[in-house]
Every structure is written in C-alpha cells, then in structure tokens.
mmCIF file of C-alpha atoms in Angstrom:
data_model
loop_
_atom_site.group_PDB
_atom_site.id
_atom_site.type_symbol
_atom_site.label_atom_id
_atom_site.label_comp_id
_atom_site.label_asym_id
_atom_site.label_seq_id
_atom_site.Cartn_x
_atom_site.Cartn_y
_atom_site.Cartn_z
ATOM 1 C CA UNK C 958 0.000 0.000 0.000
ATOM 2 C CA UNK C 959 0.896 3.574 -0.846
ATOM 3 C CA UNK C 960 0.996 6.200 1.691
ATOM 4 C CA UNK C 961 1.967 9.788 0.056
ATOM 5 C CA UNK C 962 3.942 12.118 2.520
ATOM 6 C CA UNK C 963 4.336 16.224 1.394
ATOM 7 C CA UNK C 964 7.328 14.894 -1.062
ATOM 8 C CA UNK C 965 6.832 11.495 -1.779
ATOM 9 C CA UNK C 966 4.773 8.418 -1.776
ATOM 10 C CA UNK C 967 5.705 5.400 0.496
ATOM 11 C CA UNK C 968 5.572 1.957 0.120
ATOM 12 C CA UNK C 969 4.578 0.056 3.057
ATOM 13 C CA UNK C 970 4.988 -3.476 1.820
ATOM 14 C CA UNK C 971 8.708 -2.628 0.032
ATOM 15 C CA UNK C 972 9.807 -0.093 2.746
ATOM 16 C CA UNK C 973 10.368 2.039 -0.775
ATOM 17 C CA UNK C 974 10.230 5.181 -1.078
ATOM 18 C CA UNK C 975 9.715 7.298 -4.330
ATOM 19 C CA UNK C 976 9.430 11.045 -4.812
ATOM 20 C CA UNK C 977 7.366 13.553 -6.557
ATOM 21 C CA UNK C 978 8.291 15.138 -9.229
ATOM 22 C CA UNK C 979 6.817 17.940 -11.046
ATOM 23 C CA UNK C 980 3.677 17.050 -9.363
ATOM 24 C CA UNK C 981 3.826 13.521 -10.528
ATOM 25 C CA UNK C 982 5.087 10.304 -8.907
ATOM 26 C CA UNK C 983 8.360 8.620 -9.800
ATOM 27 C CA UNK C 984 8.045 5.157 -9.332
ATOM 28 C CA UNK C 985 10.589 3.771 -11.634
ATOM 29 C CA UNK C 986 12.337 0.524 -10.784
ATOM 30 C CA UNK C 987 16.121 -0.023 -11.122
ATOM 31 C CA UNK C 988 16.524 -1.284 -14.574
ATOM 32 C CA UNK C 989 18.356 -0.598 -17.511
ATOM 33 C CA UNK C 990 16.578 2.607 -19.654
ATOM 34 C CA UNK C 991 18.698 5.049 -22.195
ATOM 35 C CA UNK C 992 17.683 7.798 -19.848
ATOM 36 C CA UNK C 993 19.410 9.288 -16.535
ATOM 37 C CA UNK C 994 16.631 9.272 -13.608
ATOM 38 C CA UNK C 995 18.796 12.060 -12.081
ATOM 39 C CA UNK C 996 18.843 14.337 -14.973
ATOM 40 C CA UNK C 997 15.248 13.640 -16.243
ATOM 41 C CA UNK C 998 13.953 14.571 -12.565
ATOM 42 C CA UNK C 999 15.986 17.923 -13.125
ATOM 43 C CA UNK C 1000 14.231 18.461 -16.808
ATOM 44 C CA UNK C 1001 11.239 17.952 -15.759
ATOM 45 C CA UNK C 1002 11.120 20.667 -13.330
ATOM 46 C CA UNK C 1003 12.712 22.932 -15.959
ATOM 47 C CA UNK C 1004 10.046 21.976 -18.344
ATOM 48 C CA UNK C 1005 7.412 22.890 -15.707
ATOM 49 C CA UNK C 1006 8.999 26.255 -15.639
ATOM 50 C CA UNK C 1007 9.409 26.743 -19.232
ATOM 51 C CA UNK C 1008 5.753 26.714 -19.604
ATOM 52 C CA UNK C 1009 4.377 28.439 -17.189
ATOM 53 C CA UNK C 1010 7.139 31.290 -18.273
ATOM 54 C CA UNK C 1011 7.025 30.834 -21.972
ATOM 55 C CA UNK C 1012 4.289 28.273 -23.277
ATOM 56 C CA UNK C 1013 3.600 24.441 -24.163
ATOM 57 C CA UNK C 1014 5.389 25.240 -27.419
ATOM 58 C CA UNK C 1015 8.657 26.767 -26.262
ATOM 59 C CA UNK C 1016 8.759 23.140 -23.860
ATOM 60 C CA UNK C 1017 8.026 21.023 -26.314
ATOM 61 C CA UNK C 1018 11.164 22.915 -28.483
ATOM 62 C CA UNK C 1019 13.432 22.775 -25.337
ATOM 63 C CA UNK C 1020 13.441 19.210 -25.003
ATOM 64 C CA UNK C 1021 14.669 18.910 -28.517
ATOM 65 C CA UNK C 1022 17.109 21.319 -28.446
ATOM 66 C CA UNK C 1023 18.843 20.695 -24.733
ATOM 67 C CA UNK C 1024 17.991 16.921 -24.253
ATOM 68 C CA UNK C 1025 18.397 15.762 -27.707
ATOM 69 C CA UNK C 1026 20.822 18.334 -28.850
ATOM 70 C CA UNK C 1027 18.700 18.578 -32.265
ATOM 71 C CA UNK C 1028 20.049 21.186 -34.604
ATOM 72 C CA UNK C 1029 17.541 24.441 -34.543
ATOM 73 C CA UNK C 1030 15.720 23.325 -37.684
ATOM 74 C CA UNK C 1031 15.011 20.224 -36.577
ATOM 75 C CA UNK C 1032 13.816 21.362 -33.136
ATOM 76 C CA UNK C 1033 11.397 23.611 -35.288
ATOM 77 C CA UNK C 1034 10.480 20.761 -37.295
ATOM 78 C CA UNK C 1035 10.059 18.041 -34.223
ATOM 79 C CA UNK C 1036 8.376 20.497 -32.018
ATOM 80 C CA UNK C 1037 5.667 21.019 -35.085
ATOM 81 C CA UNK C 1038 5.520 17.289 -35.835
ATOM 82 C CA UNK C 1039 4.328 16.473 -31.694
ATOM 83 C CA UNK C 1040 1.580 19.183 -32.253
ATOM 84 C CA UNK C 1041 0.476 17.977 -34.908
ATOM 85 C CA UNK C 1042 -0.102 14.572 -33.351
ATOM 86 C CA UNK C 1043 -3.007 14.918 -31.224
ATOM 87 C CA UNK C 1044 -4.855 15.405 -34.247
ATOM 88 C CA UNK C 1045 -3.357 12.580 -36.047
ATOM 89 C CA UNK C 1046 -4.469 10.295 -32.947
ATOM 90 C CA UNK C 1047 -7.814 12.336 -32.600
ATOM 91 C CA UNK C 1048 -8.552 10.715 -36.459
ATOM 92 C CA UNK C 1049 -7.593 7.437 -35.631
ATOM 93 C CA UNK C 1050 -9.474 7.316 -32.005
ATOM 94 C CA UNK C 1051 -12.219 6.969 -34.735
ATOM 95 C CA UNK C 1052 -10.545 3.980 -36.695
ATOM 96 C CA UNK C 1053 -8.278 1.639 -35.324
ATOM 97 C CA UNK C 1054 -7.798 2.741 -31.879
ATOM 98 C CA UNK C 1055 -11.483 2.328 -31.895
ATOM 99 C CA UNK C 1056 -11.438 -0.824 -29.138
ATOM 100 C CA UNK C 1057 -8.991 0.805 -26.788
ATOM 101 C CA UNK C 1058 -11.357 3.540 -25.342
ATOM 102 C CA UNK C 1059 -13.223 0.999 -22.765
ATOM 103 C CA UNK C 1060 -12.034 3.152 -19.517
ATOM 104 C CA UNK C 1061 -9.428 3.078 -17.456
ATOM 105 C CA UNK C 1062 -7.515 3.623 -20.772
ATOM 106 C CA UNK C 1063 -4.122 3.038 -19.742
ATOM 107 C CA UNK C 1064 -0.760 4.240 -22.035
ATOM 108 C CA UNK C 1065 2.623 3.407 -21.557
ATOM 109 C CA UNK C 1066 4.961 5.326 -23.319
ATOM 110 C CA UNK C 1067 2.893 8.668 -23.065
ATOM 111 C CA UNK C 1068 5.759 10.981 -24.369
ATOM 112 C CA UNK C 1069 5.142 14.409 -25.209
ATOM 113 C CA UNK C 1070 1.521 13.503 -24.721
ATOM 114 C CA UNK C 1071 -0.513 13.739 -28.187
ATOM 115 C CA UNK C 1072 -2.828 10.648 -27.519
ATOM 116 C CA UNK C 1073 -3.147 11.596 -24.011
ATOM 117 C CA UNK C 1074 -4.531 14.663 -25.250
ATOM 118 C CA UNK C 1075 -6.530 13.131 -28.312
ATOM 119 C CA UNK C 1076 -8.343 11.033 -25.465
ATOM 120 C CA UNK C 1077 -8.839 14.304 -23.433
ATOM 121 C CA UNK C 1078 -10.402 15.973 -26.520
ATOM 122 C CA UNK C 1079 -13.281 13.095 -25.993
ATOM 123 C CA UNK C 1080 -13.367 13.506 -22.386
ATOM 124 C CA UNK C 1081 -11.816 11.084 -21.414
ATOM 125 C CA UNK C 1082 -9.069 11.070 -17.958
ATOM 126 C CA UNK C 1083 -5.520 10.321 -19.668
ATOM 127 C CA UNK C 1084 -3.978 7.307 -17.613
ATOM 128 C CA UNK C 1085 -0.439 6.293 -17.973
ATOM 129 C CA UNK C 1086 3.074 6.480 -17.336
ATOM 130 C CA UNK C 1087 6.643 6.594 -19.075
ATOM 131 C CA UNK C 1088 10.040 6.385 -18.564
ATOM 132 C CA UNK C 1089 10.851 9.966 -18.934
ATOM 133 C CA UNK C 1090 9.425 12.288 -16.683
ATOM 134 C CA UNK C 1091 10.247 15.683 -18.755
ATOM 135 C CA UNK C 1092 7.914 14.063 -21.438
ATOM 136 C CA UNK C 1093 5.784 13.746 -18.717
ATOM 137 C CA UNK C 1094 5.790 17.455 -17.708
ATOM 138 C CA UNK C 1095 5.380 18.416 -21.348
ATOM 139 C CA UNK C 1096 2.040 16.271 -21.357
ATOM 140 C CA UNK C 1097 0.654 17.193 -18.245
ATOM 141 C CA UNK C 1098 0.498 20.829 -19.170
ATOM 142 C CA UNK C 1099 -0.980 19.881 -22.837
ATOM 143 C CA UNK C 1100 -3.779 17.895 -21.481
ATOM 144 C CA UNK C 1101 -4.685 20.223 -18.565
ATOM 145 C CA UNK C 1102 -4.828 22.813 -21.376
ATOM 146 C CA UNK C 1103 -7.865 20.227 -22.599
ATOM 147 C CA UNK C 1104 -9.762 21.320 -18.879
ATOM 148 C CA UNK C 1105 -8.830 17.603 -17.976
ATOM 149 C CA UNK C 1106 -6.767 16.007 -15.104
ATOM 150 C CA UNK C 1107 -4.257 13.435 -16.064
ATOM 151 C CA UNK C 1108 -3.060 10.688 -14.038
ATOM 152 C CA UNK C 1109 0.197 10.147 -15.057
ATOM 153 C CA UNK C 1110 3.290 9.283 -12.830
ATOM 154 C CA UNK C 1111 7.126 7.736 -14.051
ATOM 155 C CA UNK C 1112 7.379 4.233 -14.554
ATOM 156 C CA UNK C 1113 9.167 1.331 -16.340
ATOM 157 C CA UNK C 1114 7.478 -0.491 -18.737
ATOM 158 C CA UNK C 1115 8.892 -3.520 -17.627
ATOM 159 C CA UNK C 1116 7.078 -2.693 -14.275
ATOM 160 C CA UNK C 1117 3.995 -1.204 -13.703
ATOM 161 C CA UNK C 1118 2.692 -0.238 -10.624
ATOM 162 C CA UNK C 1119 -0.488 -1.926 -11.309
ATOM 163 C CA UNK C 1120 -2.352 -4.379 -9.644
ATOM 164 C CA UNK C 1121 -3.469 -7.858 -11.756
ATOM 165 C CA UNK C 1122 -6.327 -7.131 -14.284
ATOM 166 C CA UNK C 1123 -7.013 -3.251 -13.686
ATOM 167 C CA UNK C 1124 -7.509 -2.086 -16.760
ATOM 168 C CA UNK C 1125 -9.829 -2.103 -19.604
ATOM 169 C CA UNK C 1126 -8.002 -0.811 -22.397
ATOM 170 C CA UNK C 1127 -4.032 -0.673 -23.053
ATOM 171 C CA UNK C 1128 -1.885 1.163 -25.849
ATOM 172 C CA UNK C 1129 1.539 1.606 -26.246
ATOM 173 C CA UNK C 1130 2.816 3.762 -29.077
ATOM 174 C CA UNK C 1131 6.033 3.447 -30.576
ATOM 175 C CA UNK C 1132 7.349 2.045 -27.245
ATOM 176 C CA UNK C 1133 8.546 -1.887 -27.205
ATOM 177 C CA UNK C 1134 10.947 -1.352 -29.616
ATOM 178 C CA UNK C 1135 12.680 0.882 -26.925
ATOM 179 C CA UNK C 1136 12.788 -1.147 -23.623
ATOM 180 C CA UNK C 1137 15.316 -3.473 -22.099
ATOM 181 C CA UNK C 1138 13.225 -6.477 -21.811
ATOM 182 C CA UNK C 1139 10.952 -6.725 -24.486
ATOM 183 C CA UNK C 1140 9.091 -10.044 -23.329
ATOM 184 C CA UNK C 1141 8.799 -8.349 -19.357
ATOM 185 C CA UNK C 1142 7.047 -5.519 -21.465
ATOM 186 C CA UNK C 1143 4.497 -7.878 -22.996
ATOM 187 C CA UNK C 1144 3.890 -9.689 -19.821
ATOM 188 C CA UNK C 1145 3.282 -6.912 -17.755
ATOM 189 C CA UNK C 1146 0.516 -5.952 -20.512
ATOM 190 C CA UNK C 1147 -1.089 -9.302 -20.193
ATOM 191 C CA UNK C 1148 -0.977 -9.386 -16.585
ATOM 192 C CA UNK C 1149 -2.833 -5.620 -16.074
ATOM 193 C CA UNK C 1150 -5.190 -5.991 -18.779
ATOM 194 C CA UNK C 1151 -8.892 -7.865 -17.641
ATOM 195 C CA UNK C 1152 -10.215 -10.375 -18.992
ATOM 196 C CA UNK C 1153 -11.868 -9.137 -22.510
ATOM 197 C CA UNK C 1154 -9.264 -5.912 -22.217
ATOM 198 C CA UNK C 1155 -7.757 -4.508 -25.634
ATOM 199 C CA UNK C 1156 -4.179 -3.693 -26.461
ATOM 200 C CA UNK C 1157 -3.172 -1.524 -29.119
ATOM 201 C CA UNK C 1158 0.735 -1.155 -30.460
ATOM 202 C CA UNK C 1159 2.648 0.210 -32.943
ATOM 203 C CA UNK C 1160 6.264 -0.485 -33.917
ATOM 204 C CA UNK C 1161 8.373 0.154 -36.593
ATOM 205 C CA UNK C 1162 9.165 -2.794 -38.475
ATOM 206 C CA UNK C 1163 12.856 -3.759 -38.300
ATOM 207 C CA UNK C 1164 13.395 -5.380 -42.078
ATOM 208 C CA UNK C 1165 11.873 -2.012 -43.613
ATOM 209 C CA UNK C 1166 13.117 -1.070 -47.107
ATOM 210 C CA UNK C 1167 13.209 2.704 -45.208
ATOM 211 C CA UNK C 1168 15.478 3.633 -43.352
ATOM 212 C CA UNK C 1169 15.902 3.023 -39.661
ATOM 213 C CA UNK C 1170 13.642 5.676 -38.332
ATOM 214 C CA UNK C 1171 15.640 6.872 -35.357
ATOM 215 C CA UNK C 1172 18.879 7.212 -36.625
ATOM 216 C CA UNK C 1173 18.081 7.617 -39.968
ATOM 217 C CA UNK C 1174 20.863 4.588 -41.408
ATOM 218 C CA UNK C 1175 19.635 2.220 -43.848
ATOM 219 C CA UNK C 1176 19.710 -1.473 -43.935
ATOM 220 C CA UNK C 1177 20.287 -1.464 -40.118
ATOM 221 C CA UNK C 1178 17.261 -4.683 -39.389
ATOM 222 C CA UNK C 1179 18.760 -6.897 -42.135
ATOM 223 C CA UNK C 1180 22.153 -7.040 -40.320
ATOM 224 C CA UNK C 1181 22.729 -9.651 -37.469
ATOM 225 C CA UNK C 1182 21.731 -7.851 -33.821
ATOM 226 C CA UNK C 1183 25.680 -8.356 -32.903
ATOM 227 C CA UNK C 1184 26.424 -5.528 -35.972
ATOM 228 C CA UNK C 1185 24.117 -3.127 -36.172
ATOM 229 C CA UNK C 1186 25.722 -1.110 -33.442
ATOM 230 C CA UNK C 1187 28.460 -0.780 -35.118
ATOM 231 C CA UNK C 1188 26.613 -0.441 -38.424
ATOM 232 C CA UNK C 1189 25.183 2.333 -37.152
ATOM 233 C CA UNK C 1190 27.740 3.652 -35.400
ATOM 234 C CA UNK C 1191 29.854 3.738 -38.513
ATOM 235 C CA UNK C 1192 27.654 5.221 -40.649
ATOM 236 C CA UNK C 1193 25.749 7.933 -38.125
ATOM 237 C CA UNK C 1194 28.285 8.159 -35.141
ATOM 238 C CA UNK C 1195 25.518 7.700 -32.853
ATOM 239 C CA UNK C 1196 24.694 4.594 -29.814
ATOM 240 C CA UNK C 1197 22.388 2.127 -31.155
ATOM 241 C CA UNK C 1198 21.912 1.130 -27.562
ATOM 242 C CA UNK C 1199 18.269 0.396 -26.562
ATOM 243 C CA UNK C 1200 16.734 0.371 -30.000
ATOM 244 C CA UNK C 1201 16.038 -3.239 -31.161
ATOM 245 C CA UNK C 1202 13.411 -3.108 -33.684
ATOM 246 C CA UNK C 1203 11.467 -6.677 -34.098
ATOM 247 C CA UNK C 1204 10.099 -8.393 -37.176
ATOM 248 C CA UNK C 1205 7.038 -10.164 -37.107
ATOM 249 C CA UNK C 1206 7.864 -13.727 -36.548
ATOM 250 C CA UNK C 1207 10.081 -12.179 -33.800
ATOM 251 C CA UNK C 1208 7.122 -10.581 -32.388
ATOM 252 C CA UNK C 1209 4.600 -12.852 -32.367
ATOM 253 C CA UNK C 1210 7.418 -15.225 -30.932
ATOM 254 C CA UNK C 1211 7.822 -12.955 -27.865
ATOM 255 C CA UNK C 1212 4.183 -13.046 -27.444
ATOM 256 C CA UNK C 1213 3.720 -16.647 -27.277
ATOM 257 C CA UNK C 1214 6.214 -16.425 -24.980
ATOM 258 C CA UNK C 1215 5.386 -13.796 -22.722
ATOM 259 C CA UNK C 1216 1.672 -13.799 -21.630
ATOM 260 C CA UNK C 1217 -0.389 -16.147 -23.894
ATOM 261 C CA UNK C 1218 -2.474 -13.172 -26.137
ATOM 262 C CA UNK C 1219 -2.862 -13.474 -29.749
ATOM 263 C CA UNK C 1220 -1.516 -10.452 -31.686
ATOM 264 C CA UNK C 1221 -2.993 -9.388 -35.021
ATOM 265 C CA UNK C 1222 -0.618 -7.395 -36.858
ATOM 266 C CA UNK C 1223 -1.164 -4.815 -40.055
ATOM 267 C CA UNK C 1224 0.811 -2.770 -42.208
ATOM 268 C CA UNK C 1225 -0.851 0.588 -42.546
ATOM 269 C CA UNK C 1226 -0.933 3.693 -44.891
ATOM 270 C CA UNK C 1227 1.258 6.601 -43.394
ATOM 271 C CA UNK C 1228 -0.914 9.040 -42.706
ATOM 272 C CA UNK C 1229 -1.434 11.947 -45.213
ATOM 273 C CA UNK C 1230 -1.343 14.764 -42.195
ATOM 274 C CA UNK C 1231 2.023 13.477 -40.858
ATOM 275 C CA UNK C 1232 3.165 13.244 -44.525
ATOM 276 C CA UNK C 1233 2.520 16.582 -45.048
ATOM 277 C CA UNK C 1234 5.365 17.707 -42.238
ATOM 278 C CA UNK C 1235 8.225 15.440 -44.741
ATOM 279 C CA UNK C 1236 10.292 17.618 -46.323
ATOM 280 C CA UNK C 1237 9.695 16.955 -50.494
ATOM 281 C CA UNK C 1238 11.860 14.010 -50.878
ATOM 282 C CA UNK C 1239 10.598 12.029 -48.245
ATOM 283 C CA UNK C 1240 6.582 12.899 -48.653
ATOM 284 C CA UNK C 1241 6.950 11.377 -52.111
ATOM 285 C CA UNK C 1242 8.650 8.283 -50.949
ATOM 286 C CA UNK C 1243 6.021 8.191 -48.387
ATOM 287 C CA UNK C 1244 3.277 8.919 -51.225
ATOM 288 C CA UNK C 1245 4.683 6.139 -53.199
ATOM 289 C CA UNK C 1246 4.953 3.521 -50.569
ATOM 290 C CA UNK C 1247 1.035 4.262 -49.691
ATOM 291 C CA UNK C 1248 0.330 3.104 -53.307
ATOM 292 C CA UNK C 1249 2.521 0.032 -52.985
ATOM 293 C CA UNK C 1250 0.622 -0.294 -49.352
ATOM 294 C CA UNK C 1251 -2.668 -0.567 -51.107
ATOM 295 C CA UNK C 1252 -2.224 -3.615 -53.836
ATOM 296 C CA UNK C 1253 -2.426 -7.339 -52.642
ATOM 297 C CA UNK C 1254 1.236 -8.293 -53.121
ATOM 298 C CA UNK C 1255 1.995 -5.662 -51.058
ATOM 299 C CA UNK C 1256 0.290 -7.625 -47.762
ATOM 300 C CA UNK C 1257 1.946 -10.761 -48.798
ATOM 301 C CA UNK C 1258 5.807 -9.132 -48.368
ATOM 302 C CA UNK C 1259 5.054 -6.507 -45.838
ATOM 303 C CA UNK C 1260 7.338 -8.489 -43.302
ATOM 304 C CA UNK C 1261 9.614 -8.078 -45.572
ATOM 305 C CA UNK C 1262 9.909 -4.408 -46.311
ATOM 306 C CA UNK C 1263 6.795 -2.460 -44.618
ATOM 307 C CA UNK C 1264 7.617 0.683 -42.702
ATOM 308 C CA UNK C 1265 6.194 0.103 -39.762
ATOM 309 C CA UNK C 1266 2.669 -2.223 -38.282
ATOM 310 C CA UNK C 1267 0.493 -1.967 -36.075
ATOM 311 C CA UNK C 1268 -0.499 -4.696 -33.353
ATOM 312 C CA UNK C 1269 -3.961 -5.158 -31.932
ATOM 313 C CA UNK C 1270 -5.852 -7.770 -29.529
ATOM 314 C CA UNK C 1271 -7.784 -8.652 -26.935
ATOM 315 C CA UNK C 1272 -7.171 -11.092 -23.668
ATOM 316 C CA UNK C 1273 -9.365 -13.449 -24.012
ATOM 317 C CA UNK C 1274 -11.864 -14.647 -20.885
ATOM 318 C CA UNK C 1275 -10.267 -17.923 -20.367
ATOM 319 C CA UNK C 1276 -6.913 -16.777 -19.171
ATOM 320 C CA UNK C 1277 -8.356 -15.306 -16.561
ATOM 321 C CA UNK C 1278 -9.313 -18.866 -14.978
ATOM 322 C CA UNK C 1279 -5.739 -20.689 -16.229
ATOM 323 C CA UNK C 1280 -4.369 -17.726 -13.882
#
C-alpha cells in the first residue's frame, strides 16, 4: 500500500520510497533505460517552468534542443511534428484505436503527450506512465490545457505499478521497440489488462526497405543484432543502444512467450497529415509507398519491407481462470 507524505509516496509493503516530481510520482524501478533518472527529474522541473514562463510550445522545443541536442531546424520541425499529433491520434481514435477507449484507458509510453490529449479531446481522464518524466511534464500541461486532469506518474514499462487485471483498455505507441526487456514488457501488458481488455501497439518494423527511423541509417534490421551497433555507429556516429526493432515472426514469438495473447498485426498507410510535415523528398517516398501499401502483393511481403505495423488484440476470458 501507498501512503503519500508532502514529497513522496511510500511503500509500506517494500519499505520504498519514491518522490514527486513535477507534481507527478516517480516510481521507476532499477533497470536498464537510455535515460538518466537524475537528470530527467531535473528536466522535468525545468520543463514545468518553461511553460508556465514561456508556453507548451517553447517546452516542447526545449526538449529537442537541450535533451536531444537537435540542430535548430530540426527542433522547429520536431516540435511542429508532436503538435500535430493529437490530431493525427484524434482521427484514428475513430478507426483503429477504436477498441482501446473501454475506460481506465491506460498508455505506456505517453511521451510528449498527443494521444493523451486526443483522449482528453473526448473527455476522457488520460492514464499512464513513461520512462521519462520531462515528457511527462510536457504532457501534463498539454492535457490540462484540454480542462482535464491526467493521471500520469514515471514508470518502467517492464514494471507497472499496477495491480493484476485493472484495466480495460491498453496502448503503447512506438514504445517496445525501446525497452530493455521486451518479453517483461508484454507480460506486464497481459498481466494488467482484464479479462476481454484490448491492447493496441505500434512499432516500426525492423526489415523495412526505409530507413531506420531513429537514426536515420539504412539497412540497419537486415544485419545480425551483434552488428548493427556498429553499423550504425559507422555510418551515423551515434549509440544504437536500446533500440532493437522486431520483425514479425520475432514478435509474435515474444508473445507466445510472454503472456499467452494473440496479436494481429497490419501494415498501414502513413498518414497523409504526418506526410505533409516530410520535407519533399521524403513525402513522395512516403506517397509512393502508400500506393505500394494498397495492392495485394503488397500484404503478402510486408514483413519483408513495410515501414512500420500496427499490433492489436484482446485477452481473451479464459486466461483469466488458467491464472
């Protein structure tokens, strides 16, 4: 049980005892994460302090330019692309993300916060958590600027501080491709969700004909795991550390291993507002690979090449009784 004292909440059963942050809990575990606790505790006050001095913009371009030490034009460009995703996910509440709005709806990986505020939008009260709490503080402001009251606090993926079968609906956003241990992930998500729950993903695909999305290197998922560190160090000069995208069979692998729930997996369209923020080059690459997305061949080899896929699901009633 939880007790929460002026500065902290603590644990009675653990004897732990984890501190508030920018008005949100910090109850990540001791596991390996490409962030610094220490530093992101720091940024996230800063970021609270940023907009309340300067606006939800001017945050959301400070993160970019002092944590990721983006160049000034991509800051600009970054700090458009996250506003422009609330409406992106606002759309697609009303398509695919359709199943995931049972309440609680529960996110890991909330980030900068555009679904959190999509969901807000329908009146819904954001749940979730992630691993960086200056996202966090970026997200809280946006959805408060909705008139709504998130729930958020800092958390590992790998360990949520959930009880059993609590939630209704989960969704996780560009997330598992990022954590430690990728099968912990998925059975944590099996063992919060109820009975009937929905889970919603979305990964980039690692054998993409693209380019790696986050470092921007191509060819990276076609290399054995032991070299595309140094693949990527070679040809970007940056750590490839905590970035292991999965291919499908890989995937569905780690689900049958981790938690017993059936993915089903699909190979979308890129959306035509987000293509609209590619600079020429890449919005007709992304234009082109739409068509491809559409014919039949194209579902036969997306394994093989697609960008990225989305993963959807539901736990069915039955585990509930094998647990």
């Amino acid at each position: 049980m939880l007790v929460k004292a002026p500065e902290s909440y603590l644990c009675e059963a653990c004897a732990g005892n984890y501190p508030i942050v920018a008005e949100m809990p910090d109850f990540r575990i001791d596991q390996p994460a490409w962030i610094d606790f220490g530093r992101d505790r720091d940024r996230a006050c800063a970021i609270d302090e940023i907009v309340r001095r300067e606006g939800l913009e001017a945050a959301i371009f400070d993160v970019f330019k002092t944590s990721r030490r983006f160049a000034e034009a991509k800051c600009r460009f970054r700090t458009r692309q996250v506003q422009a995703g609330a409406d992106k996910y606002t759309l697609q509440l009303g398509g695919w993300l359709a199943d995931i709005q049972a309440e609680p709806v529960f996110e890991v990986g909330i980030g900068p916060g555009q679904l959190a505020v999509a969901l807000a939008r329908r009146g819904y009260v954001p749940h979730g958590i992630d691993v960086s709490m200056e996202w966090l503080a970026v997200a809280k402001h946006w959805v408060r600027e909705q008139g709504v009251e998130p729930v958020f606090a800092g958390a590992m993926a790998e360990g949520l501080p959930l009880p059993d079968a609590s939630v209704r609906s989960y969704v996780s956003l560009d997330v598992i491709e990022h954590v430690g241990d990728q099968g912990r992930y998925l059975a944590e998500m099996a063992r919060i969700l109820k009975p009937g729950g929905h889970f919603a993903l979305v990964t980039p695909n690692r054998y993409s004909l693209s380019p790696e999305p986050h470092v921007g290197v191509w060819g990276v998922g076609y290399l054995p795991r032991s070299l595309q560190g140094r693949w990527v160090q070679m040809r970007a000069g940056v750590s490839y550390d905590f970035n292991r995208l999965l291919g499908v069979r890989e995937l569905r692998q780690l689900f049958r291993d981790n938690g017993a729930l059936v993915p089903q997996i699909d190979f979308p369209a890129i959306a035509e507002a987000e293509i609209l923020l590619f600079p020429p080059g890449k919005a007709r690459f992304a234009r082109l690979y739409n068509r491809i997305a559409r014919t039949s061949l194209f579902r036969l080899l997306a394994p093989l090449g697609g960008a990225y896929y989305r993963v959807t699901g539901r736990k069915p009633d039955e585990l509930a009784a094998a647990e």
